[in-house]
Amino acid sequence: MIHVENQIELVNIQKNYGPHVVLSNCDLSVRNGEFVVVVGRSGSGKSTLLNLIGGLEQPTDGTIKVSGNSLTNLNEEELSRLRRQKLGFVFQFFNLIPTLTALENIRLPMALNRINKKETIERALSLLEEFGLSGFDQRFPEELSGGEQQRVAIARALAHKPDIILADEPTGNLDLDTANEVLELLNRTCRQRGTTLIMATHSKKVIGLADRVFSIHGSDLNEAIM
Amino acid sequence: MNRLLGSAATRFYLKRPWQLFLAITGISLGVAVYVGVDLANDSARRAFELSASLITGQTTHHLVGVGGDIPNSLYQDLRLKHGLQLAAPIIEDEIRLTQAPSREFTVIGIDPLKEPSFRGFSSFVPGDGTTLRQLIAEPATILAPESLMLELGLQVGSELDLIFENTQKTVQIIGPVTEISLAEEGATTPIVMDIATAQELLDRKTISRIDLILSDIEAEKISSLGLSGVVLVNANDRNSSFDELARAFRINLTALSLLALLVGIFLIYATMSFAVIQRRKTFGVLRAIGVSRNQLLMGILVEAFLIGSIATILGLLLGHQLAKILVDLVLQTVGDFYFRSNVAAANPPPWLYAKGLVLGLGTSLLAAAAPALDAARTSPHAAMSRSALERSALKLTDRAALFSIPIMAAALALLGLSTRSLFVGFAGLFFIIAASALLVPTTTRIFAKVVEPIFEYIFGIAGSLAARGVSTSLSRTGVATAALSVAVATVIGIGLMVNSFRISVEEWLSGTLTADIYLSTEADNAITTSQIEAINISPGVLGTSVTRFTRIPTEIGEVSLRAQMPGPQGWGVTVNDQVPQAIEKLGSNQGILISEPLAFRRNLTPGDELYLPTIQGQKPFIILGFFRDYNTNVGTVLMPLEMYRTYWQDEMVNGVGIYINPRADRNNTVSGIRGILGNNSTIRMRSNDFIRERSLSIFDQTFKITEVLRILAGLVAFLGLASALMSIELERGREVAVLRAMGIAPRQIGILTLSQTTLLGLASGLFAMPLGIIMAGLLIFVINLRSFGWSMNLELSSQPLLLGLLLAVTASILAGIYPAMRAVKSGVATQLRDE
């Protein structure tokens, strides 16, 4: 694997939705294992920024490099492979697959990376145990509480050992105590594994945990002085 | 309905135009298929009724000649000596027209003064009686059916050239036969002339029959007179074969219409219930924010009513058009089989459309009400929970599978209960279809579980997810797969039945058409004994079979009589092997063979005696066995020519089969035969191949309606599945987006969607194969036998089976293409953002 200093590099990024400019002239460099938080008001463009890094959306202008790959040069298949191998997503609404059990949801990204079945089960069970969800493996998402679902979602995002976790308001749908638990869990596991974490959030508690904080105001992305 | 709730429902469909299109198309097609088949059925029914009334009218009895026509003098005697006033002489024959030489037309000679008491012909002869008086007073005048005049561009006063037995005679049209009955009731009327004119033009001194209106006492009196050469037949008996066949044909059409109703209901139910089930979560939210159960239910019903109304009206229009095609096909079959004259399309009564309206609207409302009631009854939280819905669907499918056992048992009991009742046979068939439909969701779930490892091996994780999706979406897939299975099984069943029937007909033709060339004539004494002797010794001829075909009235209705002197290759019959040596006994004049339809209809068995009216009075004939006869539904009696001549004193021959030496020059042999026959155009010479091809083309024509129904069933299968799959795949948009975010490539998403739809199609198709075979077996061994008395073998040819499977899989792949393309193309970020 080629080692790169800056795992994520956004240069002069612009993103428009029709006439509406969401992001303009945005530059961002994130190093390996860094925990970066992006704050901003609702609709300011935080999710868009994460989507751009995850290759879910294409910028109107500018270049994005993730793990040495220029996203604008990759086709859909290559973007899918990048996401499958290098990235993990955590969403505000959990987005677990409703027809799969907790165990199967966690196994899914590993299966996508063709890891053998036995190993996927072992690793998924281990993650469930690590996240305090032992015995929940055969439950379907609707049989889990919000906090439990989000923990399964984090386990799923980490299961295939990605380089980067993109977390979009992961605590936005949880009560304060559960939100704190989830944040600590994410922070701890990412730091233990050396996984880069980029999180869009409103939570002030996160700011204290992060290495760097960026804010979006009126389509500008600026690093906040902590 | 609350305006906001209305807006929410409207926007739901506006955001999913394809789903709205499929919902409307699905309901429309369901209504159209039902209305189309029902209209065709009604036309056939009324054509039969009208035909029966034209033939019989008020007539209670017919006096019919034993050996053909009856002398004029008998009619005079009946009126003058026996004082019978309600007696009408009839001449009926077939002629051709120089203007349309390829077709035969029925000519009927009547006594216009007598007819009003019998059939009321005068009621549709226009004017104040002038034309009727002219008909009697002026020679060589006729009344022509309006349709014929229109077709040939003729006016009142125009001349028409009739061809009868090589002689051309000119008549004048003095009026039309009003087409009231043609346009509204469905049967063409014959060319009508005065009986004296008919005798003159047709060069005959006899009459075809005498129609009578008799009291029981009068009938007994006539019977006791012992009139020689004639037999008094009850009008109901004479037409009983016709009536029974008409009934059987109508029951078959009713069954087709019920089948259409079944697939129509399936399609409408599937279409409408998907649209509601899909929004179960929304309904849960609405309930949570205070929408009452009644408000919710009413809102959904109003929506179903609006969609159902639009779709039903479209369906009625479509059904009307479809009926035009089906009516033509049905009436052509009716005409081919049962009438000599053509029958035309009928104007359907409005209540048939009302039935379609009730079906469309009623089923739409019911289909929407069931899941809506479920959503309204369950707690808002449970209504929002997909897993609760799927758990309840799972329970329901298990219960349905269990429930299918008593239904199947009931079906078997019904089939075992009666071996003759057609109605019970149909009831058994429908019970089996219903039981099978209930089994489909569970078998699909089991099938998906079995093939999951295979799909995973072939398509990777996408394959596994696809297989799982089938069993975890039973609320959506259950009805769709059941509908698809029943529709495909229908396609397979009808296909196998038609195929088996065709093979049986081919075998029967091979067994029957043993000669190389056939001569036939409708003219009396056209083929002479000396000609047959000359043909027998003609170069290249191995021998001949000689046949006299006629129809005779019997106590059990009119039967066809085939009196035959067999040729070098035997009798040309396929005999049921119940009685060994039946053919040998027939050859030694020990009895007769009867056709299977006659045996079945009259419940006759070998050893029974059949009484036939001979010129020596009623004589018993021992039934030696049965033979297959697909040529006519009217029962046929086969006896040695020698026996016939002894009892009927009729030396006429109207059929000769000629066997040609395979080593002889065929053209020279045929030229020799033509030379013997001379220039007699009343004798038709047809080759074995020509008759075979013609027979098979009539067969194919007859089954065109089943082909149309097969296509419709295929279309229903496709639409039913398409709407189900589309709703399943469209509501999985967010799930697909998550998979995309996790790195599943667009190609894999496409594979996932398509492999899931293919799996559903494969499961339905595989299930439909045994069900189709069972349906074909029931159609052959129960329905056809009980309807027509025809026996045939079930030929398990691979083509209809594979075609059914291919239809199911193709329908499912086609139905999956749009959702797959949409899943691939839809923006991941947008889907993730959308609530």
Short mmCIF file of C-alpha atoms in Angstrom, two decimals, chain B residues 575-576 578-579 582 592-595 599 605-607 622-627:
data_model
loop_
_atom_site.label_atom_id
_atom_site.label_comp_id
_atom_site.label_asym_id
_atom_site.label_seq_id
_atom_site.Cartn_x
_atom_site.Cartn_y
_atom_site.Cartn_z
CA VAL B 575 -61.06 -47.98 -32.05
CA ASN B 576 -61.15 -47.78 -28.29
CA GLN B 578 -62.41 -51.85 -24.59
CA VAL B 579 -63.74 -54.64 -26.80
CA ALA B 582 -64.70 -55.14 -32.47
CA ILE B 592 -72.09 -51.20 -35.24
CA LEU B 593 -69.41 -48.90 -33.85
CA ILE B 594 -70.35 -45.55 -32.38
CA SER B 595 -68.25 -42.43 -31.92
CA ALA B 599 -71.21 -42.99 -26.32
CA THR B 605 -71.43 -49.06 -23.42
CA PRO B 606 -70.36 -51.94 -25.68
CA GLY B 607 -73.07 -54.58 -25.76
CA ILE B 622 -75.60 -54.01 -31.09
CA ILE B 623 -72.85 -51.57 -30.14
CA LEU B 624 -69.51 -53.36 -30.65
CA GLY B 625 -67.26 -50.56 -29.50
CA PHE B 626 -66.31 -46.88 -29.80
CA PHE B 627 -64.09 -45.00 -32.18
#
